[in-house]
Short mmCIF file of C-alpha atoms in Angstrom, two decimals:
data_model
loop_
_atom_site.label_atom_id
_atom_site.label_comp_id
_atom_site.label_asym_id
_atom_site.label_seq_id
_atom_site.Cartn_x
_atom_site.Cartn_y
_atom_site.Cartn_z
CA SER A 1 -36.55 79.05 -13.15
CA GLU A 2 -38.50 75.84 -13.37
CA LEU A 3 -35.54 73.85 -14.70
CA VAL A 4 -34.70 70.62 -12.88
CA LEU A 5 -31.26 69.06 -12.64
CA PHE A 6 -31.41 65.34 -11.82
CA PHE A 7 -27.94 64.54 -10.45
CA VAL A 8 -26.66 60.98 -9.99
CA ASN A 9 -23.37 59.96 -8.36
CA HIS A 10 -22.18 56.42 -9.13
CA HIS A 11 -19.29 54.41 -7.69
CA GLY A 12 -18.77 51.40 -9.92
CA PRO A 13 -17.80 47.86 -8.98
CA LEU A 14 -14.27 46.48 -8.95
CA SER A 15 -12.24 45.12 -10.60
CA VAL A 16 -11.80 47.84 -13.20
CA ASN A 17 -13.96 47.23 -16.29
CA SER A 18 -15.53 44.10 -14.83
CA GLY A 19 -19.00 45.64 -14.50
CA GLY A 20 -19.33 43.63 -11.30
CA GLU A 21 -21.04 40.28 -10.95
CA CYS A 22 -23.54 40.92 -13.78
CA GLY A 23 -21.18 42.71 -16.20
CA GLY A 24 -20.82 46.18 -17.65
CA ALA A 25 -23.89 46.22 -19.89
CA SER A 26 -26.07 45.29 -16.92
CA THR A 27 -24.49 48.01 -14.76
CA ALA A 28 -25.22 50.59 -17.48
CA HIS A 29 -28.79 49.29 -17.88
CA ASN A 30 -29.40 49.58 -14.14
CA LEU A 31 -28.08 53.16 -14.07
CA LEU A 32 -30.29 54.12 -17.02
CA LYS A 33 -33.27 52.43 -15.38
CA VAL A 34 -32.79 54.40 -12.13
CA MET A 35 -32.59 57.66 -14.07
CA ALA A 36 -35.58 56.87 -16.30
CA THR A 37 -37.67 55.81 -13.30
CA ASN A 38 -36.86 58.80 -11.10
CA ALA A 39 -36.26 61.69 -13.50
CA VAL A 40 -39.16 63.20 -15.41
CA LYS A 41 -39.43 64.40 -18.98
CA GLY A 42 -37.73 67.77 -19.22
CA ASP A 43 -35.14 67.15 -16.48
CA THR A 44 -31.50 67.67 -17.27
CA VAL A 45 -29.72 64.50 -16.16
CA VAL A 46 -26.09 64.48 -15.02
CA LEU A 47 -24.37 61.21 -14.09
CA VAL A 48 -20.92 61.44 -12.46
CA GLY A 49 -18.54 59.29 -10.51
CA ASP A 50 -15.72 56.82 -10.26
CA PHE A 51 -17.24 54.21 -12.53
CA ASN A 52 -14.27 51.85 -12.20
CA ALA A 53 -14.87 51.55 -15.94
CA ASN A 54 -13.18 53.37 -18.80
CA ALA A 55 -13.85 53.78 -22.52
CA ALA A 56 -12.95 50.15 -23.26
CA SER A 57 -15.64 48.87 -20.88
CA ARG A 58 -19.10 47.63 -21.73
CA THR A 59 -20.41 50.00 -19.02
CA VAL A 60 -19.14 53.18 -20.68
CA GLN A 61 -19.80 51.97 -24.21
CA SER A 62 -23.41 51.11 -23.27
CA LEU A 63 -23.97 54.47 -21.58
CA CYS A 64 -22.56 56.29 -24.63
CA LEU A 65 -25.45 54.89 -26.67
CA HIS A 66 -27.88 56.94 -24.55
CA LEU A 67 -25.96 59.80 -22.96
CA LEU A 68 -23.26 62.25 -23.94
CA GLN A 69 -19.91 61.52 -22.32
CA VAL A 70 -19.15 65.06 -21.23
CA TYR A 71 -15.69 64.36 -19.82
CA ASN A 72 -13.50 61.65 -18.34
CA GLY A 73 -10.36 61.77 -16.25
CA VAL A 74 -7.01 60.07 -16.75
CA ALA A 75 -6.77 57.92 -13.61
CA PHE A 76 -6.79 54.18 -14.27
CA GLY A 77 -7.43 54.72 -17.97
CA GLY A 78 -10.31 57.18 -17.53
CA VAL A 79 -12.57 55.59 -14.90
CA ASP A 80 -13.87 58.95 -13.62
CA ASN A 81 -16.69 60.10 -15.88
CA ILE A 82 -19.31 62.77 -16.40
CA PHE A 83 -22.33 61.95 -18.59
CA SER A 84 -25.42 64.01 -19.40
CA ASN A 85 -28.45 64.12 -21.65
CA VAL A 86 -27.67 67.64 -22.87
CA GLY A 87 -26.35 68.44 -26.32
CA ARG A 88 -22.62 69.03 -26.73
CA SER A 89 -23.32 72.75 -27.36
CA SER A 90 -24.48 73.02 -23.72
CA ILE A 91 -20.99 72.12 -22.47
CA SER A 92 -19.00 75.32 -22.10
CA ASN A 93 -15.96 74.00 -20.24
CA THR A 94 -14.35 70.78 -19.02
CA GLU A 95 -11.25 70.58 -16.88
CA ASP A 96 -8.93 68.20 -15.05
CA LEU A 97 -8.28 69.82 -11.66
CA GLY A 98 -5.41 67.52 -10.68
CA SER A 99 -5.05 64.90 -8.00
CA GLY A 100 -4.84 66.98 -4.84
CA GLY A 101 -3.16 63.95 -3.26
CA SER A 102 -5.73 61.37 -4.36
CA ASP A 103 -5.10 58.47 -6.71
CA HIS A 104 -7.84 60.03 -8.90
CA HIS A 105 -7.99 63.50 -10.42
CA ALA A 106 -10.91 65.81 -9.74
CA ILE A 107 -12.74 66.58 -12.99
CA ALA A 108 -15.19 69.37 -13.71
CA ALA A 109 -17.65 70.42 -16.39
CA VAL A 110 -19.71 73.55 -16.88
CA ILE A 111 -23.12 72.73 -18.32
CA THR A 112 -25.46 75.51 -19.39
CA LEU A 113 -29.08 74.88 -18.40
CA GLY A 114 -31.92 76.56 -20.27
CA GLY A 115 -31.81 77.97 -23.78
CA VAL A 116 -29.96 75.44 -25.94
CA THR A 117 -30.19 72.78 -23.24
CA ASN A 118 -34.00 72.94 -23.13
CA GLN A 119 -34.17 71.76 -26.73
CA SER A 120 -32.40 68.54 -25.83
CA ALA A 121 -33.95 68.27 -22.34
CA ASN A 122 -37.37 67.51 -23.81
CA ARG A 123 -36.20 63.95 -24.34
CA SER A 124 -34.18 63.75 -21.11
CA ALA A 125 -35.99 61.33 -18.83
CA ASP A 126 -36.64 59.09 -21.84
CA LEU A 127 -32.85 58.88 -22.22
CA VAL A 128 -33.13 58.57 -25.96
CA SER A 129 -29.89 59.01 -27.86
CA SER A 130 -29.03 62.56 -28.81
CA SER A 131 -26.92 63.37 -31.83
CA ALA A 132 -23.92 63.56 -29.52
CA ALA A 133 -24.65 60.30 -27.75
CA GLY A 134 -23.30 57.21 -29.41
CA ALA A 135 -20.07 58.95 -30.36
CA GLU A 136 -16.80 57.31 -29.44
CA PRO A 137 -15.90 58.14 -25.83
CA ALA A 138 -13.80 61.29 -25.75
CA LEU A 139 -10.03 60.87 -25.84
CA SER A 140 -10.41 57.19 -25.06
CA ILE A 141 -7.24 55.98 -26.77
CA GLU A 142 -5.06 58.64 -25.10
CA LYS A 143 -6.54 57.87 -21.67
CA LEU A 144 -6.08 54.13 -22.14
CA MET A 145 -2.47 54.62 -23.22
CA HIS A 146 -1.87 56.82 -20.15
CA ALA A 147 -3.04 53.95 -17.92
CA GLN A 148 -0.44 51.66 -19.54
CA GLY A 149 -2.59 48.58 -19.00
CA SER A 150 -3.02 49.05 -15.24
CA ASP A 151 -5.86 47.15 -13.58
CA GLY A 152 -6.75 45.33 -16.79
CA CYS A 153 -8.13 48.54 -18.22
CA LEU A 154 -7.84 47.71 -21.89
CA ILE A 155 -10.47 45.00 -22.16
CA GLU A 156 -13.31 43.73 -20.01
CA PRO A 157 -12.24 40.57 -18.17
CA GLU A 158 -13.92 37.27 -19.04
CA LEU A 159 -15.25 38.71 -22.31
CA LYS A 160 -14.51 37.01 -25.63
CA TYR A 161 -13.84 39.55 -28.40
CA ALA A 162 -14.64 38.73 -32.02
CA PHE A 163 -14.88 40.60 -35.30
CA ALA A 164 -16.91 39.98 -38.42
CA SER A 165 -14.94 38.82 -41.41
CA THR A 166 -15.79 40.25 -44.82
CA ASP A 167 -15.17 36.78 -46.28
CA GLY A 168 -17.68 34.91 -44.16
CA PRO A 169 -18.69 34.31 -40.57
CA SER A 170 -17.14 36.10 -37.60
CA GLN A 171 -14.02 34.70 -36.04
CA ASP A 172 -12.38 34.78 -32.62
CA VAL A 173 -9.13 36.65 -32.25
CA GLY A 174 -6.67 36.42 -29.35
CA GLY A 175 -4.30 39.09 -28.07
CA ILE A 176 -6.67 42.04 -28.46
CA THR A 177 -5.28 45.07 -26.64
CA ASP A 178 -7.99 47.57 -27.64
CA SER A 179 -11.48 46.10 -27.50
CA ARG A 180 -12.79 48.64 -30.02
CA VAL A 181 -10.57 47.10 -32.72
CA CYS A 182 -12.86 44.12 -33.00
CA CYS A 183 -16.17 45.06 -31.41
#
């Protein structure tokens, strides 16, 4: 076949959910830029790795605006992720394969290329949001609860969370344990 799979492996910066020196949104932007620069229109893009960022992070939330979060593991609140530009109907199986002695679990996904995937692959290198992208990261609350707050996984450090009030301007709120409550 003439189908191309553009595969990217990412190991994210520590500490968990920090996004590194420039923050999570910048890390996501840089990943998207690398893919958009090097993949071509029609490629199926798969991004995997230990992101050191889970569903509460700006990194994962920013990527979910452009790519489908195919699957994420349970280690450290879900820092191991698989993203793609295919439609959800192209995902036939996802699985946690266990730790095998590591502090992370191996995760797997079966993605069908061709047929249904080709319909969504026409926009692939452009990394434009699909109907599946932008959805809340899969099982994020359960994965965050499993982590039990380890490594500061519930909110991005150094980030001020605020929510918009229906009675006027936005206001700052302390003690947020789930960043999606207010953001």
